[in-house]
Short mmCIF file of N, CA and C in Angstrom, two decimals:
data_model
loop_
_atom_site.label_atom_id
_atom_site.label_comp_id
_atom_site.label_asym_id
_atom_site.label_seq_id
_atom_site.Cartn_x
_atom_site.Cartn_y
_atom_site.Cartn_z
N UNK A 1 -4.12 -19.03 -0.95
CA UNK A 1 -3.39 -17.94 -0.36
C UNK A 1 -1.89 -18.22 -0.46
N UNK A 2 -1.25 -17.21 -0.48
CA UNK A 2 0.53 -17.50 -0.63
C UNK A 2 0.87 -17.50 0.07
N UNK A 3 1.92 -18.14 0.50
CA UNK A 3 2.50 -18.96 1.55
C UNK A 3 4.25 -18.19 1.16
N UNK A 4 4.40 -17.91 0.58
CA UNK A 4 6.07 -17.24 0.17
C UNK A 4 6.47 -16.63 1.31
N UNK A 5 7.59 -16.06 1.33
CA UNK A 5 8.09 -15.52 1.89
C UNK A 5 8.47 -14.45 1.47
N UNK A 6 9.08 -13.92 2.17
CA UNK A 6 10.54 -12.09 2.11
C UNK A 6 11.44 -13.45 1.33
N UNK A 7 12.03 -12.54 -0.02
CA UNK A 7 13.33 -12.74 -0.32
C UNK A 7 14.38 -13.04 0.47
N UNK A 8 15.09 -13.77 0.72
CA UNK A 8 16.18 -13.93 1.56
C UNK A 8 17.58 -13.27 1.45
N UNK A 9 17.33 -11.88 0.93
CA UNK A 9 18.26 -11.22 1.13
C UNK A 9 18.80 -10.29 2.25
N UNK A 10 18.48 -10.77 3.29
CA UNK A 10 18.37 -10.62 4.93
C UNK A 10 19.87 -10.67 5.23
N UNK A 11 20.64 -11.60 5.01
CA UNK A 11 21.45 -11.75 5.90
C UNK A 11 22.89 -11.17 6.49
N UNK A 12 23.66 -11.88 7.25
CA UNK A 12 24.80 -10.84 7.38
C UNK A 12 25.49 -10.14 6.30
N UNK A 13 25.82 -10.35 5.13
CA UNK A 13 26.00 -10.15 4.25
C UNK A 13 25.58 -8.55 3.77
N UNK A 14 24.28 -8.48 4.16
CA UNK A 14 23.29 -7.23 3.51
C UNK A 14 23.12 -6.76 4.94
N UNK A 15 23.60 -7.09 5.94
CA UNK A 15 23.48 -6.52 7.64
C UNK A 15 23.09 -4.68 6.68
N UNK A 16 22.28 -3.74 7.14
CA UNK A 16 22.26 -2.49 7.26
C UNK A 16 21.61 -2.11 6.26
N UNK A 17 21.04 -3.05 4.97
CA UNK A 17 21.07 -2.80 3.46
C UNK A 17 19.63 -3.06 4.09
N UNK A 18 18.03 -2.91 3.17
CA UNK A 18 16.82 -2.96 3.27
C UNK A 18 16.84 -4.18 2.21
N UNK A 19 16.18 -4.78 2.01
CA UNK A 19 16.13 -6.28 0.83
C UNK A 19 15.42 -5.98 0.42
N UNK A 20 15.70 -6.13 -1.03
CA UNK A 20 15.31 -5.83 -2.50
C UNK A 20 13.88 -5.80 -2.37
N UNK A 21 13.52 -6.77 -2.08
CA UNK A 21 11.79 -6.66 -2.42
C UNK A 21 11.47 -5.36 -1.79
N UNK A 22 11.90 -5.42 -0.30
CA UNK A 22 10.92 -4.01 0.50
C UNK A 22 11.83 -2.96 -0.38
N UNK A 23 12.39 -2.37 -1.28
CA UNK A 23 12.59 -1.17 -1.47
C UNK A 23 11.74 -1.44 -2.47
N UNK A 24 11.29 -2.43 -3.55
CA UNK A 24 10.45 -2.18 -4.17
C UNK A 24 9.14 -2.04 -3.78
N UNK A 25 8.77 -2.80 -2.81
CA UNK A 25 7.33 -2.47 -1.88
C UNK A 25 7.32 -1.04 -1.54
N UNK A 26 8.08 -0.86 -1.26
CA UNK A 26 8.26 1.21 -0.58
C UNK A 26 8.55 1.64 -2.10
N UNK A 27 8.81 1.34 -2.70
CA UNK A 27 9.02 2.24 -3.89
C UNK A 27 7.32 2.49 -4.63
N UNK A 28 6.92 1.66 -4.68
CA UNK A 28 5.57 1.61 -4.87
C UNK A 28 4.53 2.98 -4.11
N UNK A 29 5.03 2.30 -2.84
CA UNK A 29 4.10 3.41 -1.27
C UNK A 29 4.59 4.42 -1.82
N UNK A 30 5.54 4.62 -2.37
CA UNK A 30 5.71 6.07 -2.11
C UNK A 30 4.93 6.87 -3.72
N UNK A 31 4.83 5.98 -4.85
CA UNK A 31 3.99 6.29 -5.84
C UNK A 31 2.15 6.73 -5.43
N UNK A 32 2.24 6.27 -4.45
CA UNK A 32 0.43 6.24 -4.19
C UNK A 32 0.71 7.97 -4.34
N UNK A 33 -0.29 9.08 -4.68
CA UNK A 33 -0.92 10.11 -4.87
C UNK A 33 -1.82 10.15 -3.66
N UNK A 34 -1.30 11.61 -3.25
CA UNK A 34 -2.16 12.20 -1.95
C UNK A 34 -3.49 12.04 -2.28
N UNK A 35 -4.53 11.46 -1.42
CA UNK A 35 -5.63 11.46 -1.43
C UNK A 35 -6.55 9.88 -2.05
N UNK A 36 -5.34 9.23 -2.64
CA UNK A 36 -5.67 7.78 -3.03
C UNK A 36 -5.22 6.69 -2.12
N UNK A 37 -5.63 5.31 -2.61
CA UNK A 37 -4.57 4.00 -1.76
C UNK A 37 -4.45 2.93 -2.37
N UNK A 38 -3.70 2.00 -2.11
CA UNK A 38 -3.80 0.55 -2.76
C UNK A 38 -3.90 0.05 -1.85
N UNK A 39 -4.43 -1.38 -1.74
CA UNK A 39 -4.72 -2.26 -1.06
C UNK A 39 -3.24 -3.10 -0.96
N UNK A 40 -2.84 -4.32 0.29
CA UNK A 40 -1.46 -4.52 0.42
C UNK A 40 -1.62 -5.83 -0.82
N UNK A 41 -2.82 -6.58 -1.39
CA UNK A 41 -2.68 -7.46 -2.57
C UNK A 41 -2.36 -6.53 -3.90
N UNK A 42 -2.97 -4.84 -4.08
CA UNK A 42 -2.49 -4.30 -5.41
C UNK A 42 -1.51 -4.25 -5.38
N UNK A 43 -0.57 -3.53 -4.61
CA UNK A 43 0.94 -4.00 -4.38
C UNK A 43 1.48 -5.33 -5.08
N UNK A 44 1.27 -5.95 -4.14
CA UNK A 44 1.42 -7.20 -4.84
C UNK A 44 1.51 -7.47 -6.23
N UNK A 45 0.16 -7.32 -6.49
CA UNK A 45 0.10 -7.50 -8.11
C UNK A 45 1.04 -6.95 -8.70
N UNK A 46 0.85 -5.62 -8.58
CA UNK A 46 1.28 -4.76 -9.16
C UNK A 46 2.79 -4.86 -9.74
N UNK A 47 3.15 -5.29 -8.18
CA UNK A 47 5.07 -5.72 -8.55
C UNK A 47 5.41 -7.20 -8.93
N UNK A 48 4.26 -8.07 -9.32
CA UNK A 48 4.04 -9.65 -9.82
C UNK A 48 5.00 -10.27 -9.32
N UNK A 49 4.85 -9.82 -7.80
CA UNK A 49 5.82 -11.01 -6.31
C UNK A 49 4.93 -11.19 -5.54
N UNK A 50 4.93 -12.32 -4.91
CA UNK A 50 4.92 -11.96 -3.59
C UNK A 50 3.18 -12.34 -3.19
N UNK A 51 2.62 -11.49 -1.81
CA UNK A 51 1.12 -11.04 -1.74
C UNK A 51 0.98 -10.77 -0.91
N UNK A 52 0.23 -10.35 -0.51
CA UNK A 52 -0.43 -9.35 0.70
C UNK A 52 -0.06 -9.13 1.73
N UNK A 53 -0.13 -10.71 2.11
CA UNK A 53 0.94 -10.75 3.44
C UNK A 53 2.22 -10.41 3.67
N UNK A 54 3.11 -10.33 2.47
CA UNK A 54 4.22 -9.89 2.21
C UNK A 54 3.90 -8.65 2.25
N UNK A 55 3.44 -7.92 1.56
CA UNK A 55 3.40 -6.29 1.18
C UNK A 55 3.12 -6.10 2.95
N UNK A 56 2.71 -6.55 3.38
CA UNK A 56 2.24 -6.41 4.92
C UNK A 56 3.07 -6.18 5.87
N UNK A 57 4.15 -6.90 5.88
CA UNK A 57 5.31 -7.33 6.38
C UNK A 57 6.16 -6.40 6.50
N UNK A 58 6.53 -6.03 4.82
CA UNK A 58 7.27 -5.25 4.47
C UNK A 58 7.20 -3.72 5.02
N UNK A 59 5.62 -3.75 4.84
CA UNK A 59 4.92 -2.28 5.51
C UNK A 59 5.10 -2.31 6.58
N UNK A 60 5.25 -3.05 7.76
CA UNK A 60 5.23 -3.07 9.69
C UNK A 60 6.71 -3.23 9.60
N UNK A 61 7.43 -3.53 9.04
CA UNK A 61 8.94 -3.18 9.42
C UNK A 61 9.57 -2.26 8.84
N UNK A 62 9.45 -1.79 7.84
CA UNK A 62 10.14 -0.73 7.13
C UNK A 62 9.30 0.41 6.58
N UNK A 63 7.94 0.47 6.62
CA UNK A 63 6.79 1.72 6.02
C UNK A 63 7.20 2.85 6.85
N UNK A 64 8.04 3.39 7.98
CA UNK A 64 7.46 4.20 8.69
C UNK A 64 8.14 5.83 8.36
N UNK A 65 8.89 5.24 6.82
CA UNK A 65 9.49 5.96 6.54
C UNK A 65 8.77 6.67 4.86
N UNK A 66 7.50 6.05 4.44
CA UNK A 66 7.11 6.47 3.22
C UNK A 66 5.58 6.50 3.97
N UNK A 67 4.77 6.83 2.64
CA UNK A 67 3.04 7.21 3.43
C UNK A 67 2.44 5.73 3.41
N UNK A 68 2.75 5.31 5.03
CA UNK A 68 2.23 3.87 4.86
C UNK A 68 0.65 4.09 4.88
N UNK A 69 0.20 5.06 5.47
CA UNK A 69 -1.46 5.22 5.10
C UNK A 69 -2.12 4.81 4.18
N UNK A 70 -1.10 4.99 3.14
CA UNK A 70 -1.35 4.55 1.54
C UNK A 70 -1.95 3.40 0.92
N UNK A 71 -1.02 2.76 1.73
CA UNK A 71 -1.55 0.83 1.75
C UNK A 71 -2.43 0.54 2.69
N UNK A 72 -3.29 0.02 2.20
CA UNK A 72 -4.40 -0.32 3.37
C UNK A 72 -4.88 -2.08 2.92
N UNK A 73 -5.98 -2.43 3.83
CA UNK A 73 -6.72 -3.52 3.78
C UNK A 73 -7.76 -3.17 2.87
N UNK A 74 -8.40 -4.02 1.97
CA UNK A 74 -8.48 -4.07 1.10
C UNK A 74 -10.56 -4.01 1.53
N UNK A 75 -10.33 -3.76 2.87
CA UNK A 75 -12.18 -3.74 2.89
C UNK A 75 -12.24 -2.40 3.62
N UNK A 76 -10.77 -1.68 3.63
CA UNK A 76 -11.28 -0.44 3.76
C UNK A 76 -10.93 0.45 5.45
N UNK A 77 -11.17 -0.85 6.27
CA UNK A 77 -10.75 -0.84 7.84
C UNK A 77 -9.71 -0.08 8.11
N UNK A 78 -9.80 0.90 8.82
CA UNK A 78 -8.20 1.98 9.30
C UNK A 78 -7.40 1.14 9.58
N UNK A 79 -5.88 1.18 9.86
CA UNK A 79 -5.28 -0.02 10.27
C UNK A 79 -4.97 0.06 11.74
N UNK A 80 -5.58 -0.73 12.17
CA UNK A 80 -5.66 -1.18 13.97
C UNK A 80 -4.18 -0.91 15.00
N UNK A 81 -4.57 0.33 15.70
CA UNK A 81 -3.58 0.80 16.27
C UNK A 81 -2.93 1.93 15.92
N UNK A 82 -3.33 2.02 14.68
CA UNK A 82 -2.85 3.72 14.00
C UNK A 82 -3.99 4.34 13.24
N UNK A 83 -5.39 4.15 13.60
CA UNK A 83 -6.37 4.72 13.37
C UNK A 83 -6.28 6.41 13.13
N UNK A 84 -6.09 6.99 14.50
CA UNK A 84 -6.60 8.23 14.38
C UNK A 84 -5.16 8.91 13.60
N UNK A 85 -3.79 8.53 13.72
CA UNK A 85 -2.76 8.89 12.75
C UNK A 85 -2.97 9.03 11.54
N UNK A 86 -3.15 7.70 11.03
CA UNK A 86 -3.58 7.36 9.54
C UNK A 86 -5.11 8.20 8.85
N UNK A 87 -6.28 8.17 10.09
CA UNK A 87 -7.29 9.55 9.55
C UNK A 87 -7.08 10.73 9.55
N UNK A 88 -6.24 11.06 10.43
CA UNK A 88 -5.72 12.77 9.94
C UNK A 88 -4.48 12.96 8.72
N UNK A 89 -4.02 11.64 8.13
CA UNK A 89 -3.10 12.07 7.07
C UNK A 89 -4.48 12.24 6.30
N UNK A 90 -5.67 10.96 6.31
CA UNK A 90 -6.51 10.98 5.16
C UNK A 90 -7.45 12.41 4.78
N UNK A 91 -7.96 13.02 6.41
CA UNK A 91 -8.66 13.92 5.66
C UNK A 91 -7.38 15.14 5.52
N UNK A 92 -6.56 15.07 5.81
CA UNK A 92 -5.50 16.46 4.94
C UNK A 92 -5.29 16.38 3.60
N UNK A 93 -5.46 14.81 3.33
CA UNK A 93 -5.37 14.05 1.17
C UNK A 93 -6.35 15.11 1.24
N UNK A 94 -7.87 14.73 1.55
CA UNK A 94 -9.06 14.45 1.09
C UNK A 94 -9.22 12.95 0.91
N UNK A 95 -8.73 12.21 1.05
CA UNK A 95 -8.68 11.20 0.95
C UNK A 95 -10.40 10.66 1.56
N UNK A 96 -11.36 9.41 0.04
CA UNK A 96 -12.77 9.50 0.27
C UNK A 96 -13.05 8.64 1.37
N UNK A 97 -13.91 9.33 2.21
CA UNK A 97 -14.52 8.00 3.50
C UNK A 97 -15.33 8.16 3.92
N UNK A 98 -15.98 6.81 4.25
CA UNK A 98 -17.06 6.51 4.60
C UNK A 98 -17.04 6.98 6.24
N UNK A 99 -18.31 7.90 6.52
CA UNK A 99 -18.11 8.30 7.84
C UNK A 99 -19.38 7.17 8.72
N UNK A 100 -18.92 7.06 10.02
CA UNK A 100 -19.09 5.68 10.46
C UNK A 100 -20.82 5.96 11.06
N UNK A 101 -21.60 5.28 11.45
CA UNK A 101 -22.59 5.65 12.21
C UNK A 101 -22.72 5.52 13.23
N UNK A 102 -23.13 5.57 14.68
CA UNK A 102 -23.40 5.86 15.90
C UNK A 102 -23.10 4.24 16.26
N UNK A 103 -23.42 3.25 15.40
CA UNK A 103 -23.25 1.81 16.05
C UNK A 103 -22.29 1.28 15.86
N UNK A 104 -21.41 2.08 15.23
CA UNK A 104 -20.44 1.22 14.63
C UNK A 104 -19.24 1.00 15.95
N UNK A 105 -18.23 0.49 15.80
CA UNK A 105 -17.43 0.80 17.38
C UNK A 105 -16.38 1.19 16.89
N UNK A 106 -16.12 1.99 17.98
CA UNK A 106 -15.35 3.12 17.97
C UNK A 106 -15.60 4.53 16.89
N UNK A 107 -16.70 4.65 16.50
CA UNK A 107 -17.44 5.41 15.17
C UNK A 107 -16.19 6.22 14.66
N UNK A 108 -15.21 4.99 14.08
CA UNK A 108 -14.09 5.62 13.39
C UNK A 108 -14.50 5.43 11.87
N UNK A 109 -14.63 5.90 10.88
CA UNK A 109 -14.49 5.87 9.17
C UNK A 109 -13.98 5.02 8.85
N UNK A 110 -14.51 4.40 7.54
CA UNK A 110 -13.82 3.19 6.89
C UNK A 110 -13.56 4.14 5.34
N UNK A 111 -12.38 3.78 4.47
CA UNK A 111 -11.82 4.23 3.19
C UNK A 111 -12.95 3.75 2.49
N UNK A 112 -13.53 5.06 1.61
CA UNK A 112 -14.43 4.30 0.40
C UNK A 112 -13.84 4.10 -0.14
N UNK A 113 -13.78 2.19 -0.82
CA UNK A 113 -12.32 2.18 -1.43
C UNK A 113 -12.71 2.50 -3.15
N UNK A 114 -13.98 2.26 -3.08
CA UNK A 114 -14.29 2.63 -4.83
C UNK A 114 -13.86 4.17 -5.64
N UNK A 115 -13.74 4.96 -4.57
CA UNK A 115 -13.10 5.98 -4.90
C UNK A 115 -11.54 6.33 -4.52
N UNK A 116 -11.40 5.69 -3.47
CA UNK A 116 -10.23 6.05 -2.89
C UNK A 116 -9.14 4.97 -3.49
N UNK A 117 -9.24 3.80 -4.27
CA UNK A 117 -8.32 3.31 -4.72
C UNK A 117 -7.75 3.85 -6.11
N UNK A 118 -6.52 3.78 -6.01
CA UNK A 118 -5.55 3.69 -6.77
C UNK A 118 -4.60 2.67 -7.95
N UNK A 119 -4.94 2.42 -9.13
CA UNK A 119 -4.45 1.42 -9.88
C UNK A 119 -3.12 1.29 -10.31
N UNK A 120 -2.13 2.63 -9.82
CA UNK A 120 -1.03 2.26 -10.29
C UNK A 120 -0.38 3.44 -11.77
N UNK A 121 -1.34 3.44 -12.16
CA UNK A 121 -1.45 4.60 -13.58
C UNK A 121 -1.99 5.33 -13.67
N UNK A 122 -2.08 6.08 -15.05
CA UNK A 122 -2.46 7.22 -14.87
C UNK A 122 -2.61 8.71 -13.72
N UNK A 123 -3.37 9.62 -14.17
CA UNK A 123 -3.53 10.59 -13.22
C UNK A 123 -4.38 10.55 -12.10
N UNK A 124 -3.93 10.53 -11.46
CA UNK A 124 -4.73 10.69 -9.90
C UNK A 124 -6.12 11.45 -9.20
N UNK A 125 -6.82 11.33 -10.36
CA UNK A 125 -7.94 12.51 -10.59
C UNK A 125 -9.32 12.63 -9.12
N UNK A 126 -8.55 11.05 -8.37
CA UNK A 126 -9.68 11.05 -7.29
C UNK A 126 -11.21 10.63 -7.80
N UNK A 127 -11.15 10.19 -8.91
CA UNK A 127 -12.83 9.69 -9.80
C UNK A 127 -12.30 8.07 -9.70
N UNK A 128 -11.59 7.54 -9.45
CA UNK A 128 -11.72 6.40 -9.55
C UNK A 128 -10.65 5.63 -10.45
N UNK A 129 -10.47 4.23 -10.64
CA UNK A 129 -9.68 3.92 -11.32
C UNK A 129 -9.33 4.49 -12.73
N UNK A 130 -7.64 5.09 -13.01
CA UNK A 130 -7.36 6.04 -14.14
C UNK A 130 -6.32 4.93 -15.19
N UNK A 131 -6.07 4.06 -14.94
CA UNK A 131 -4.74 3.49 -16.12
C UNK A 131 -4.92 1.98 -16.21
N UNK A 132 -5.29 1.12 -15.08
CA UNK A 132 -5.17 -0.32 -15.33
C UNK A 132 -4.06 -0.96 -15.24
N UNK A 133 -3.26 -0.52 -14.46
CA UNK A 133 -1.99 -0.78 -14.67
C UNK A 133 -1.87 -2.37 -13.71
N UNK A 134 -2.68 -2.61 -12.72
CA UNK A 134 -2.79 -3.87 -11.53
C UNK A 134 -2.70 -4.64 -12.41
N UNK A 135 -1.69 -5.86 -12.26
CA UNK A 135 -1.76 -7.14 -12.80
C UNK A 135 -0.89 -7.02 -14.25
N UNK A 136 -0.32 -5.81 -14.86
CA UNK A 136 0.55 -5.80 -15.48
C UNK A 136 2.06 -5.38 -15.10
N UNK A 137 2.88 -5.06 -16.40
CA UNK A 137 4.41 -4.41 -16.10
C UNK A 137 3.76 -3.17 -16.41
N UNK A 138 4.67 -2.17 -14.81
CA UNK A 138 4.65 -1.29 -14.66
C UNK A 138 4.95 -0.50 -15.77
N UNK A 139 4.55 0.73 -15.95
CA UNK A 139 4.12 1.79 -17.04
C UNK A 139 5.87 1.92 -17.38
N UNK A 140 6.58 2.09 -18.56
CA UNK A 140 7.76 2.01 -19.61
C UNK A 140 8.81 3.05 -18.61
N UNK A 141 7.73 4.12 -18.29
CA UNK A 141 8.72 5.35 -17.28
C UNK A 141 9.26 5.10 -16.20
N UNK A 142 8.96 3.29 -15.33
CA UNK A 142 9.14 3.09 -13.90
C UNK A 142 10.02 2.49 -14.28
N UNK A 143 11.26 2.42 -13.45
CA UNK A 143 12.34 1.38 -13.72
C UNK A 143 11.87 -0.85 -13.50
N UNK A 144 12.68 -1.00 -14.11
CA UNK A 144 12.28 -2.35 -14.09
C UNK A 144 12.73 -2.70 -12.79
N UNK A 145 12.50 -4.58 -12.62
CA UNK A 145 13.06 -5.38 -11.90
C UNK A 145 13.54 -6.44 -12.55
N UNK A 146 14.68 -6.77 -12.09
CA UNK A 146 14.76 -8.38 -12.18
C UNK A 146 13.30 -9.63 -11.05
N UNK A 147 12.80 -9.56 -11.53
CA UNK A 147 11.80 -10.62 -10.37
C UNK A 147 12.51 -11.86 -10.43
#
C-alpha cells in the first residue's frame, strides 16, 4: 500500500492556491459522466501519482465543489455519512445499483460497480468499460502533467 503523501505544495507561499495534485484529482471528478464512477485507486492510476488514499484526501477536503459522488470505494459502499446525498445524485444519473435486501443495515444500495464504473475513455454508454484508458497517459485531447 502507498504510503506517499499530498505534494507539498501547501505552503505559505501557495496560502489560497489548491495544490497541483488536487486540481488534477478534481480535474479528473469532474470528467466522470453522469451516471458512471471511478473508484479513488482509478484515479490514481489514472493520473500515475499517488493512490487511493490520496485521491481520498484530496476528495474530503476539496471535492465539495465537483461530483464527488463520482469517486467512490471501490466495493461499491455509499460513502459513510453522505449516503442518502450521494443516492439521490445516483438515481437522478441513473447511475446502476444494487438495491439492498431487508438484512442488510440500513437497507441502503451498494453501486454495481461492473456497470457503473468508468475507465477514463471513451463514451459513456453505461454498458460497461468503453476505452481502457486506467493505467495509461491520458487520451492526446486531455492536457498533460508534469508528474
Amino acid at each position: 500500500m502507498s504510503q506517499q503523501r499530498l505534494p507539498s505544495d501547501t505552503g505559505p507561499e501557495h496560502a489560497g492556491t489548491l495544490p497541483e495534485y488536487a486540481e488534477r484529482v478534481l480535474d479528473v471528478a469532474e470528467r466522470i459522466p453522469p451516471g458512471r464512477v471511478m473508484t479513488y485507486g482509478d484515479v490514481a492510476e489514472w493520473l500515475g501519482e499517488a493512490g487511493p488514499r490520496q485521491v481520498g484526501r484530496v476528495m474530503a477536503l476539496y471535492g465539495g465543489a465537483v461530483p464527488w459522488w463520482r469517486v467512490v470505494r471501490a466495493d461499491g459502499v455509499l460513502l459513510p455519512g453522505h449516503e442518502l446525498r450521494a443516492l439521490d445524485h445516483y438515481r437522478a444519473e441513473g447511475t446502476p445499483l444494487k438495491e439492498a435486501g431487508p438484512a442488510a443495515e440500513g437497507h441502503l444500495p451498494r453501486l454495481e460497480m461492473k456497470r457503473a464504473r468508468w475507465d477514463g475513455g471513451g463514451p459513456a454508454d453505461g454498458g460497461g468499460p468503453a476505452g481502457g484508458h486506467i493505467g495509461r497517459r491520458p487520451p492526446s485531447d486531455v492536457p498533460s502533467y508534469d508528474l
